[in-house]
PDB file of C-alpha atoms and ligand atoms in Angstrom:
ATOM      1  CA  MET A   7      29.585 -58.775   4.623  1.00  0.00           C
ATOM      2  CA  ARG A   8      27.400 -57.213   1.933  1.00  0.00           C
ATOM      3  CA  ILE A   9      28.401 -53.730   0.959  1.00  0.00           C
ATOM      4  CA  ILE A  10      27.936 -51.114  -1.730  1.00  0.00           C
ATOM      5  CA  LEU A  11      30.616 -48.587  -2.610  1.00  0.00           C
ATOM      6  CA  LEU A  12      28.885 -45.395  -3.683  1.00  0.00           C
ATOM      7  CA  GLY A  13      30.377 -42.140  -4.914  1.00  0.00           C
ATOM      8  CA  PRO A  14      31.056 -40.154  -8.065  1.00  0.00           C
ATOM      9  CA  PRO A  15      33.329 -41.305 -10.891  1.00  0.00           C
ATOM     10  CA  GLY A  16      36.895 -41.000  -9.632  1.00  0.00           C
ATOM     11  CA  ALA A  17      35.988 -41.164  -5.925  1.00  0.00           C
ATOM     12  CA  GLY A  18      38.228 -44.203  -5.419  1.00  0.00           C
ATOM     13  CA  LYS A  19      35.639 -47.007  -5.375  1.00  0.00           C
ATOM     14  CA  GLY A  20      37.641 -49.383  -7.573  1.00  0.00           C
ATOM     15  CA  THR A  21      40.903 -48.641  -5.742  1.00  0.00           C
ATOM     16  CA  GLN A  22      39.370 -49.369  -2.340  1.00  0.00           C
ATOM     17  CA  ALA A  23      37.425 -52.394  -3.564  1.00  0.00           C
ATOM     18  CA  ALA A  24      40.660 -53.937  -4.867  1.00  0.00           C
ATOM     19  CA  ARG A  25      42.224 -53.597  -1.420  1.00  0.00           C
ATOM     20  CA  LEU A  26      39.223 -55.125   0.358  1.00  0.00           C
ATOM     21  CA  VAL A  27      39.135 -57.978  -2.128  1.00  0.00           C
ATOM     22  CA  GLU A  28      42.825 -58.689  -1.650  1.00  0.00           C
ATOM     23  CA  LYS A  29      42.708 -58.568   2.164  1.00  0.00           C
ATOM     24  CA  TYR A  30      39.377 -60.199   2.869  1.00  0.00           C
ATOM     25  CA  GLY A  31      38.652 -62.172  -0.291  1.00  0.00           C
ATOM     26  CA  LEU A  32      35.190 -60.703  -0.743  1.00  0.00           C
ATOM     27  CA  PRO A  33      33.475 -61.475  -4.060  1.00  0.00           C
ATOM     28  CA  TYR A  34      33.617 -58.317  -6.175  1.00  0.00           C
ATOM     29  CA  ILE A  35      30.976 -57.144  -8.609  1.00  0.00           C
ATOM     30  CA  SER A  36      31.813 -54.062 -10.688  1.00  0.00           C
ATOM     31  CA  THR A  37      29.264 -53.240 -13.383  1.00  0.00           C
ATOM     32  CA  GLY A  38      31.869 -50.988 -15.051  1.00  0.00           C
ATOM     33  CA  ASP A  39      34.310 -53.924 -15.336  1.00  0.00           C
ATOM     34  CA  ILE A  40      31.592 -56.304 -16.558  1.00  0.00           C
ATOM     35  CA  LEU A  41      30.447 -53.796 -19.192  1.00  0.00           C
ATOM     36  CA  ARG A  42      34.020 -53.051 -20.340  1.00  0.00           C
ATOM     37  CA  ALA A  43      34.653 -56.787 -20.761  1.00  0.00           C
ATOM     38  CA  ALA A  44      31.432 -57.096 -22.790  1.00  0.00           C
ATOM     39  CA  ARG A  45      32.430 -54.069 -24.847  1.00  0.00           C
ATOM     40  CA  ASN A  46      35.647 -55.750 -25.904  1.00  0.00           C
ATOM     41  CA  SER A  47      33.810 -58.834 -27.078  1.00  0.00           C
ATOM     42  CA  ASP A  48      31.810 -58.726 -30.276  1.00  0.00           C
ATOM     43  CA  THR A  49      28.424 -59.321 -28.665  1.00  0.00           C
ATOM     44  CA  GLU A  50      25.055 -57.599 -28.817  1.00  0.00           C
ATOM     45  CA  LEU A  51      25.490 -56.468 -25.185  1.00  0.00           C
ATOM     46  CA  GLY A  52      28.973 -55.127 -25.909  1.00  0.00           C
ATOM     47  CA  ARG A  53      27.857 -53.101 -28.925  1.00  0.00           C
ATOM     48  CA  LYS A  54      24.933 -51.645 -27.030  1.00  0.00           C
ATOM     49  CA  ALA A  55      26.981 -50.782 -23.925  1.00  0.00           C
ATOM     50  CA  LYS A  56      29.761 -49.098 -25.937  1.00  0.00           C
ATOM     51  CA  GLU A  57      27.444 -46.423 -27.338  1.00  0.00           C
ATOM     52  CA  TYR A  58      26.420 -45.264 -23.889  1.00  0.00           C
ATOM     53  CA  MET A  59      29.791 -45.655 -22.169  1.00  0.00           C
ATOM     54  CA  ASP A  60      31.717 -43.649 -24.749  1.00  0.00           C
ATOM     55  CA  ARG A  61      29.268 -40.772 -24.355  1.00  0.00           C
ATOM     56  CA  GLY A  62      29.480 -40.905 -20.565  1.00  0.00           C
ATOM     57  CA  GLU A  63      25.814 -41.890 -20.292  1.00  0.00           C
ATOM     58  CA  LEU A  64      24.401 -44.686 -18.190  1.00  0.00           C
ATOM     59  CA  VAL A  65      23.671 -48.014 -19.845  1.00  0.00           C
ATOM     60  CA  PRO A  66      19.888 -48.671 -19.617  1.00  0.00           C
ATOM     61  CA  ASP A  67      18.663 -49.941 -16.255  1.00  0.00           C
ATOM     62  CA  GLU A  68      17.194 -53.216 -17.517  1.00  0.00           C
ATOM     63  CA  VAL A  69      20.515 -54.252 -19.066  1.00  0.00           C
ATOM     64  CA  VAL A  70      22.561 -53.572 -15.932  1.00  0.00           C
ATOM     65  CA  ILE A  71      19.965 -54.998 -13.555  1.00  0.00           C
ATOM     66  CA  GLY A  72      19.960 -58.244 -15.540  1.00  0.00           C
ATOM     67  CA  LEU A  73      23.742 -58.516 -15.262  1.00  0.00           C
ATOM     68  CA  VAL A  74      23.732 -57.932 -11.513  1.00  0.00           C
ATOM     69  CA  ARG A  75      20.850 -60.324 -10.901  1.00  0.00           C
ATOM     70  CA  GLU A  76      22.800 -63.063 -12.662  1.00  0.00           C
ATOM     71  CA  ARG A  77      26.014 -62.404 -10.681  1.00  0.00           C
ATOM     72  CA  LEU A  78      24.280 -62.196  -7.317  1.00  0.00           C
ATOM     73  CA  SER A  79      22.343 -65.395  -7.828  1.00  0.00           C
ATOM     74  CA  ARG A  80      25.612 -67.240  -8.517  1.00  0.00           C
ATOM     75  CA  LEU A  81      27.288 -66.123  -5.251  1.00  0.00           C
ATOM     76  CA  ARG A  82      28.551 -68.548  -2.684  1.00  0.00           C
ATOM     77  CA  GLN A  83      30.357 -67.771   0.618  1.00  0.00           C
ATOM     78  CA  ARG A  84      27.084 -67.089   2.435  1.00  0.00           C
ATOM     79  CA  GLY A  85      26.397 -64.317   0.009  1.00  0.00           C
ATOM     80  CA  SER A  86      29.107 -61.777   0.853  1.00  0.00           C
ATOM     81  CA  PHE A  87      29.840 -59.201  -1.841  1.00  0.00           C
ATOM     82  CA  ILE A  88      31.191 -55.766  -2.684  1.00  0.00           C
ATOM     83  CA  LEU A  89      29.161 -53.911  -5.280  1.00  0.00           C
ATOM     84  CA  ASP A  90      31.070 -51.146  -7.089  1.00  0.00           C
ATOM     85  CA  GLY A  91      29.283 -48.842  -9.512  1.00  0.00           C
ATOM     86  CA  PHE A  92      25.859 -50.371  -8.930  1.00  0.00           C
ATOM     87  CA  PRO A  93      23.241 -49.154  -8.189  1.00  0.00           C
ATOM     88  CA  ARG A  94      23.516 -45.847 -10.024  1.00  0.00           C
ATOM     89  CA  THR A  95      19.821 -44.926 -10.289  1.00  0.00           C
ATOM     90  CA  VAL A  96      16.875 -45.172  -7.914  1.00  0.00           C
ATOM     91  CA  ALA A  97      15.304 -47.761 -10.248  1.00  0.00           C
ATOM     92  CA  GLN A  98      18.460 -49.889  -9.906  1.00  0.00           C
ATOM     93  CA  ALA A  99      18.409 -49.524  -6.110  1.00  0.00           C
ATOM     94  CA  LYS A 100      14.785 -50.687  -5.975  1.00  0.00           C
ATOM     95  CA  ALA A 101      15.565 -53.635  -8.245  1.00  0.00           C
ATOM     96  CA  LEU A 102      18.515 -54.535  -6.016  1.00  0.00           C
ATOM     97  CA  ASP A 103      16.233 -54.553  -2.951  1.00  0.00           C
ATOM     98  CA  GLU A 104      13.947 -57.006  -4.757  1.00  0.00           C
ATOM     99  CA  ILE A 105      16.773 -59.252  -5.928  1.00  0.00           C
ATOM    100  CA  LEU A 106      18.293 -59.424  -2.445  1.00  0.00           C
ATOM    101  CA  ALA A 107      14.892 -60.132  -0.877  1.00  0.00           C
ATOM    102  CA  GLU A 108      14.372 -63.000  -3.341  1.00  0.00           C
ATOM    103  CA  LEU A 109      17.782 -64.396  -2.427  1.00  0.00           C
ATOM    104  CA  GLY A 110      17.160 -63.918   1.304  1.00  0.00           C
ATOM    105  CA  MET A 111      20.042 -61.460   1.718  1.00  0.00           C
ATOM    106  CA  ALA A 112      20.246 -57.998   3.272  1.00  0.00           C
ATOM    107  CA  LEU A 113      22.697 -55.139   2.793  1.00  0.00           C
ATOM    108  CA  ASP A 114      25.044 -54.398   5.688  1.00  0.00           C
ATOM    109  CA  ARG A 115      26.376 -50.984   4.697  1.00  0.00           C
ATOM    110  CA  VAL A 116      26.575 -48.429   1.905  1.00  0.00           C
ATOM    111  CA  ILE A 117      29.860 -46.530   1.948  1.00  0.00           C
ATOM    112  CA  ASP A 118      29.700 -43.146   0.268  1.00  0.00           C
ATOM    113  CA  LEU A 119      33.096 -41.766  -0.745  1.00  0.00           C
ATOM    114  CA  GLU A 120      32.893 -37.984  -0.857  1.00  0.00           C
ATOM    115  CA  VAL A 121      35.173 -36.120  -3.264  1.00  0.00           C
ATOM    116  CA  ASP A 122      34.580 -32.689  -4.811  1.00  0.00           C
ATOM    117  CA  PRO A 123      34.508 -32.138  -8.604  1.00  0.00           C
ATOM    118  CA  PRO A 124      37.915 -30.429  -9.005  1.00  0.00           C
ATOM    119  CA  ALA A 125      39.660 -33.398  -7.361  1.00  0.00           C
ATOM    120  CA  LEU A 126      37.538 -35.840  -9.388  1.00  0.00           C
ATOM    121  CA  VAL A 127      38.657 -34.204 -12.621  1.00  0.00           C
ATOM    122  CA  ARG A 128      42.323 -34.337 -11.541  1.00  0.00           C
ATOM    123  CA  ARG A 129      41.958 -38.015 -10.710  1.00  0.00           C
ATOM    124  CA  LEU A 130      40.042 -39.127 -13.801  1.00  0.00           C
ATOM    125  CA  SER A 131      42.061 -37.169 -16.342  1.00  0.00           C
ATOM    126  CA  ARG A 132      45.312 -38.845 -15.214  1.00  0.00           C
ATOM    127  CA  ARG A 133      43.916 -42.289 -14.393  1.00  0.00           C
ATOM    128  CA  ARG A 134      45.459 -45.248 -16.200  1.00  0.00           C
ATOM    129  CA  THR A 135      43.872 -48.692 -16.332  1.00  0.00           C
ATOM    130  CA  CYS A 136      45.340 -52.122 -17.066  1.00  0.00           C
ATOM    131  CA  ARG A 137      43.964 -53.597 -20.285  1.00  0.00           C
ATOM    132  CA  VAL A 138      44.384 -57.105 -18.942  1.00  0.00           C
ATOM    133  CA  CYS A 139      43.342 -57.146 -15.263  1.00  0.00           C
ATOM    134  CA  GLY A 140      41.598 -53.773 -14.845  1.00  0.00           C
ATOM    135  CA  ALA A 141      43.956 -52.551 -12.070  1.00  0.00           C
ATOM    136  CA  VAL A 142      43.844 -48.783 -11.645  1.00  0.00           C
ATOM    137  CA  TYR A 143      46.743 -46.314 -11.390  1.00  0.00           C
ATOM    138  CA  HIS A 144      47.240 -42.561 -11.376  1.00  0.00           C
ATOM    139  CA  LEU A 145      50.153 -40.872 -13.094  1.00  0.00           C
ATOM    140  CA  ASP A 146      50.856 -38.669 -10.025  1.00  0.00           C
ATOM    141  CA  TYR A 147      49.053 -40.167  -7.017  1.00  0.00           C
ATOM    142  CA  ASN A 148      49.538 -43.893  -7.577  1.00  0.00           C
ATOM    143  CA  PRO A 149      52.004 -44.463 -10.417  1.00  0.00           C
ATOM    144  CA  PRO A 150      53.032 -47.939 -11.585  1.00  0.00           C
ATOM    145  CA  GLN A 151      56.632 -49.004 -10.880  1.00  0.00           C
ATOM    146  CA  GLN A 152      57.390 -49.039 -14.594  1.00  0.00           C
ATOM    147  CA  PRO A 153      55.659 -46.463 -16.831  1.00  0.00           C
ATOM    148  CA  GLY A 154      52.862 -47.998 -18.900  1.00  0.00           C
ATOM    149  CA  VAL A 155      53.122 -51.441 -17.293  1.00  0.00           C
ATOM    150  CA  CYS A 156      50.777 -53.010 -14.697  1.00  0.00           C
ATOM    151  CA  ASP A 157      52.498 -53.911 -11.406  1.00  0.00           C
ATOM    152  CA  SER A 158      50.259 -56.900 -10.769  1.00  0.00           C
ATOM    153  CA  CYS A 159      50.096 -58.601 -14.165  1.00  0.00           C
ATOM    154  CA  GLY A 160      52.549 -56.870 -16.533  1.00  0.00           C
ATOM    155  CA  GLY A 161      49.665 -55.831 -18.808  1.00  0.00           C
ATOM    156  CA  GLU A 162      49.600 -52.624 -20.837  1.00  0.00           C
ATOM    157  CA  LEU A 163      48.164 -49.491 -19.190  1.00  0.00           C
ATOM    158  CA  TYR A 164      45.812 -47.305 -21.220  1.00  0.00           C
ATOM    159  CA  GLN A 165      43.596 -44.272 -20.800  1.00  0.00           C
ATOM    160  CA  ARG A 166      39.908 -45.182 -20.884  1.00  0.00           C
ATOM    161  CA  PRO A 167      38.135 -43.314 -23.704  1.00  0.00           C
ATOM    162  CA  ASP A 168      35.629 -41.970 -21.159  1.00  0.00           C
ATOM    163  CA  ASP A 169      38.470 -40.516 -19.066  1.00  0.00           C
ATOM    164  CA  GLN A 170      38.945 -37.658 -21.580  1.00  0.00           C
ATOM    165  CA  GLU A 171      38.002 -34.182 -20.367  1.00  0.00           C
ATOM    166  CA  ALA A 172      34.710 -33.720 -22.280  1.00  0.00           C
ATOM    167  CA  THR A 173      33.316 -37.108 -21.270  1.00  0.00           C
ATOM    168  CA  ILE A 174      34.418 -36.607 -17.666  1.00  0.00           C
ATOM    169  CA  GLN A 175      32.224 -33.501 -17.427  1.00  0.00           C
ATOM    170  CA  ARG A 176      29.230 -35.390 -18.792  1.00  0.00           C
ATOM    171  CA  ARG A 177      29.773 -38.286 -16.352  1.00  0.00           C
ATOM    172  CA  LEU A 178      29.888 -35.914 -13.402  1.00  0.00           C
ATOM    173  CA  GLN A 179      26.660 -34.288 -14.570  1.00  0.00           C
ATOM    174  CA  VAL A 180      25.010 -37.706 -14.932  1.00  0.00           C
ATOM    175  CA  TYR A 181      26.206 -38.587 -11.435  1.00  0.00           C
ATOM    176  CA  PHE A 182      24.678 -35.468  -9.870  1.00  0.00           C
ATOM    177  CA  GLU A 183      21.381 -35.945 -11.704  1.00  0.00           C
ATOM    178  CA  GLN A 184      20.862 -39.683 -11.478  1.00  0.00           C
ATOM    179  CA  THR A 185      23.077 -41.230  -8.791  1.00  0.00           C
ATOM    180  CA  ARG A 186      23.252 -38.614  -6.038  1.00  0.00           C
ATOM    181  CA  PRO A 187      19.600 -39.248  -5.009  1.00  0.00           C
ATOM    182  CA  LEU A 188      20.760 -42.665  -3.782  1.00  0.00           C
ATOM    183  CA  GLU A 189      22.438 -40.999  -0.817  1.00  0.00           C
ATOM    184  CA  GLU A 190      19.023 -40.044   0.509  1.00  0.00           C
ATOM    185  CA  TYR A 191      17.597 -43.434  -0.469  1.00  0.00           C
ATOM    186  CA  TYR A 192      20.108 -45.270   1.719  1.00  0.00           C
ATOM    187  CA  GLU A 193      20.211 -42.614   4.420  1.00  0.00           C
ATOM    188  CA  ARG A 194      16.497 -43.166   5.017  1.00  0.00           C
ATOM    189  CA  ARG A 195      17.206 -46.865   5.443  1.00  0.00           C
ATOM    190  CA  ARG A 196      20.011 -46.003   7.897  1.00  0.00           C
ATOM    191  CA  LEU A 197      22.562 -47.818   5.751  1.00  0.00           C
ATOM    192  CA  LEU A 198      24.657 -44.898   4.552  1.00  0.00           C
ATOM    193  CA  THR A 199      28.059 -43.935   5.957  1.00  0.00           C
ATOM    194  CA  ARG A 200      29.900 -40.978   4.433  1.00  0.00           C
ATOM    195  CA  ILE A 201      33.674 -41.091   4.281  1.00  0.00           C
ATOM    196  CA  ASP A 202      36.077 -38.315   3.280  1.00  0.00           C
ATOM    197  CA  GLY A 203      37.370 -39.650  -0.022  1.00  0.00           C
ATOM    198  CA  GLU A 204      39.902 -36.826  -0.451  1.00  0.00           C
ATOM    199  CA  ALA A 205      42.216 -38.316   2.176  1.00  0.00           C
ATOM    200  CA  SER A 206      45.092 -40.542   1.021  1.00  0.00           C
ATOM    201  CA  ILE A 207      44.391 -44.020  -0.341  1.00  0.00           C
ATOM    202  CA  ASP A 208      45.703 -45.597   2.904  1.00  0.00           C
ATOM    203  CA  GLU A 209      43.651 -43.280   5.111  1.00  0.00           C
ATOM    204  CA  VAL A 210      40.452 -43.973   3.192  1.00  0.00           C
ATOM    205  CA  GLU A 211      41.124 -47.698   3.424  1.00  0.00           C
ATOM    206  CA  LEU A 212      41.515 -47.476   7.203  1.00  0.00           C
ATOM    207  CA  ALA A 213      38.320 -45.437   7.515  1.00  0.00           C
ATOM    208  CA  ILE A 214      36.370 -48.065   5.548  1.00  0.00           C
ATOM    209  CA  GLU A 215      37.784 -50.935   7.579  1.00  0.00           C
ATOM    210  CA  THR A 216      36.863 -49.128  10.781  1.00  0.00           C
ATOM    211  CA  VAL A 217      33.286 -48.511   9.641  1.00  0.00           C
ATOM    212  CA  LEU A 218      32.927 -52.169   8.679  1.00  0.00           C
ATOM    213  CA  GLY A 219      34.297 -53.313  12.032  1.00  0.00           C
ATOM    214  CA  LEU A 220      37.278 -54.998  10.393  1.00  0.00           C
ATOM    215  CA  LYS A 221      39.807 -52.989  12.430  1.00  0.00           C
ATOM    216  CA  GLU A 222      39.925 -53.076  16.214  1.00  0.00           C
ATOM    217  CA  GLN A 223      40.266 -49.609  17.723  1.00  0.00           C
ATOM    218  CA  GLU A 224      43.699 -49.227  19.268  1.00  0.00           C
TER     219      GLU A 224
HETATM  220  P1  LIG B 328      33.632 -44.858 -12.837  1.00  0.00           P
HETATM  221  O1  LIG B 328      35.123 -44.933 -12.865  1.00  0.00           O
HETATM  222  O2  LIG B 328      33.044 -43.625 -13.388  1.00  0.00           O
HETATM  223  O3  LIG B 328      33.070 -45.203 -11.497  1.00  0.00           O
HETATM  224  P2  LIG B 328      32.640 -47.306 -14.076  1.00  0.00           P
HETATM  225  O4  LIG B 328      33.766 -48.129 -14.526  1.00  0.00           O
HETATM  226  O5  LIG B 328      31.913 -47.705 -12.822  1.00  0.00           O
HETATM  227  O6  LIG B 328      33.156 -45.823 -13.975  1.00  0.00           O
HETATM  228  O7  LIG B 328      31.559 -47.165 -15.230  1.00  0.00           O
HETATM  229  C1  LIG B 328      31.924 -46.811 -16.538  1.00  0.00           C
HETATM  230  C2  LIG B 328      30.676 -46.667 -17.403  1.00  0.00           C
HETATM  231  O8  LIG B 328      29.964 -47.918 -17.437  1.00  0.00           O
HETATM  232  C3  LIG B 328      29.643 -45.663 -16.909  1.00  0.00           C
HETATM  233  O9  LIG B 328      29.933 -44.343 -17.327  1.00  0.00           O
HETATM  234  C4  LIG B 328      28.361 -46.196 -17.549  1.00  0.00           C
HETATM  235  O10 LIG B 328      28.308 -45.888 -18.929  1.00  0.00           O
HETATM  236  C5  LIG B 328      28.560 -47.694 -17.428  1.00  0.00           C
HETATM  237  N1  LIG B 328      28.006 -48.212 -16.159  1.00  0.00           N
HETATM  238  C6  LIG B 328      28.706 -48.782 -15.142  1.00  0.00           C
HETATM  239  N2  LIG B 328      27.878 -49.132 -14.139  1.00  0.00           N
HETATM  240  C7  LIG B 328      26.621 -48.767 -14.530  1.00  0.00           C
HETATM  241  C8  LIG B 328      25.332 -48.834 -13.917  1.00  0.00           C
HETATM  242  N3  LIG B 328      25.160 -49.341 -12.689  1.00  0.00           N
HETATM  243  N4  LIG B 328      24.280 -48.364 -14.626  1.00  0.00           N
HETATM  244  C9  LIG B 328      24.427 -47.847 -15.856  1.00  0.00           C
HETATM  245  N5  LIG B 328      25.602 -47.734 -16.479  1.00  0.00           N
HETATM  246  C10 LIG B 328      26.702 -48.193 -15.826  1.00  0.00           C
HETATM  247  P1  LIG B 329      36.275 -44.916  -9.136  1.00  0.00           P
HETATM  248  O1  LIG B 329      36.301 -46.417  -9.197  1.00  0.00           O
HETATM  249  O2  LIG B 329      35.435 -44.400  -7.997  1.00  0.00           O
HETATM  250  O3  LIG B 329      35.936 -44.281 -10.437  1.00  0.00           O
HETATM  251  P2  LIG B 329      39.199 -45.125  -8.951  1.00  0.00           P
HETATM  252  O4  LIG B 329      39.428 -46.064  -7.818  1.00  0.00           O
HETATM  253  O5  LIG B 329      39.366 -45.644 -10.322  1.00  0.00           O
HETATM  254  O6  LIG B 329      37.755 -44.423  -8.783  1.00  0.00           O
HETATM  255  O7  LIG B 329      40.139 -43.856  -8.717  1.00  0.00           O
HETATM  256  C1  LIG B 329      40.175 -42.781  -9.656  1.00  0.00           C
HETATM  257  C2  LIG B 329      41.612 -42.298  -9.814  1.00  0.00           C
HETATM  258  O8  LIG B 329      42.049 -41.652  -8.611  1.00  0.00           O
HETATM  259  C3  LIG B 329      42.629 -43.409 -10.064  1.00  0.00           C
HETATM  260  O9  LIG B 329      43.612 -42.893 -10.938  1.00  0.00           O
HETATM  261  C4  LIG B 329      43.216 -43.690  -8.684  1.00  0.00           C
HETATM  262  O10 LIG B 329      44.557 -44.156  -8.761  1.00  0.00           O
HETATM  263  C5  LIG B 329      43.149 -42.338  -8.017  1.00  0.00           C
HETATM  264  N1  LIG B 329      42.828 -42.402  -6.577  1.00  0.00           N
HETATM  265  C6  LIG B 329      41.991 -43.269  -5.933  1.00  0.00           C
HETATM  266  N2  LIG B 329      41.915 -42.992  -4.612  1.00  0.00           N
HETATM  267  C7  LIG B 329      42.725 -41.903  -4.406  1.00  0.00           C
HETATM  268  C8  LIG B 329      43.077 -41.120  -3.243  1.00  0.00           C
HETATM  269  N3  LIG B 329      42.564 -41.400  -2.035  1.00  0.00           N
HETATM  270  N4  LIG B 329      43.925 -40.088  -3.419  1.00  0.00           N
HETATM  271  C9  LIG B 329      44.434 -39.799  -4.658  1.00  0.00           C
HETATM  272  N5  LIG B 329      44.142 -40.482  -5.775  1.00  0.00           N
HETATM  273  C10 LIG B 329      43.304 -41.528  -5.664  1.00  0.00           C
HETATM  274 ZN1  LIG B 330      47.130 -55.763 -14.842  1.00  0.00          ZN
END
């Protein structure tokens, strides 16, 4: 199973990926998580990434492509993976095609979670993230059992600096300009499936499992 989760910031990619990872044990590659980890370490990559992330801009293609190439070439389990947050530009999608061809792998499906801007803003502005394990919560829609504390690891929850109103607007703009064209890119290759991302977390999960053939129709 080799899949990409596509969709704007706040569409629910990370939330759904976490569920698929837990149920099916698929290797998970999130460029956002990798870049945030780098950001917290005092490295050249981290310093460079921070500048872009805090402004809501995309980190340069060559940096992100290098990270993904390295992760993909280390995969085992007959090369299954879930990619979350990559590709985000047509250049990244083309590079991914080349990397997968080199590794003798092919994509099975690109799942596009559709959510309109007003709902995205409501989700991002009240999202909380675990500092330790990266788990994602929402103050109204998916609150932790204990305020400020991660259910899975007990870590501290925080608001990502790019989840503030002004940066959210910029990220949505960047999405519409640079990432949206990927829908057509994958549609042409007959890989794209659109899913209503405004349904509940459980409903979206079921829809994804059905598309991927993981759920028998009852
Ligand atoms: P979101 O919750 O918006 O989906 P992510 O955690 O995926 O956010 O990404 C956070 C930030 O990390 C992005 O705004 C961008 O700066 C950077 N980033 C993540 N993935 C990529 C990518 N594929 N290309 C360029 N920048 C990326
Ligand atoms: P992405 O990875 O696409 O940026 P997240 O999975 O981090 O999105 O979700 C963004 C926010 O919306 C989080 O606070 C999450 O708890 C919440 N969320 C995710 N899916 C849903 C849903 N189906 N309904 C309501 N809120 C959701
Ligand atoms: Zn945690």
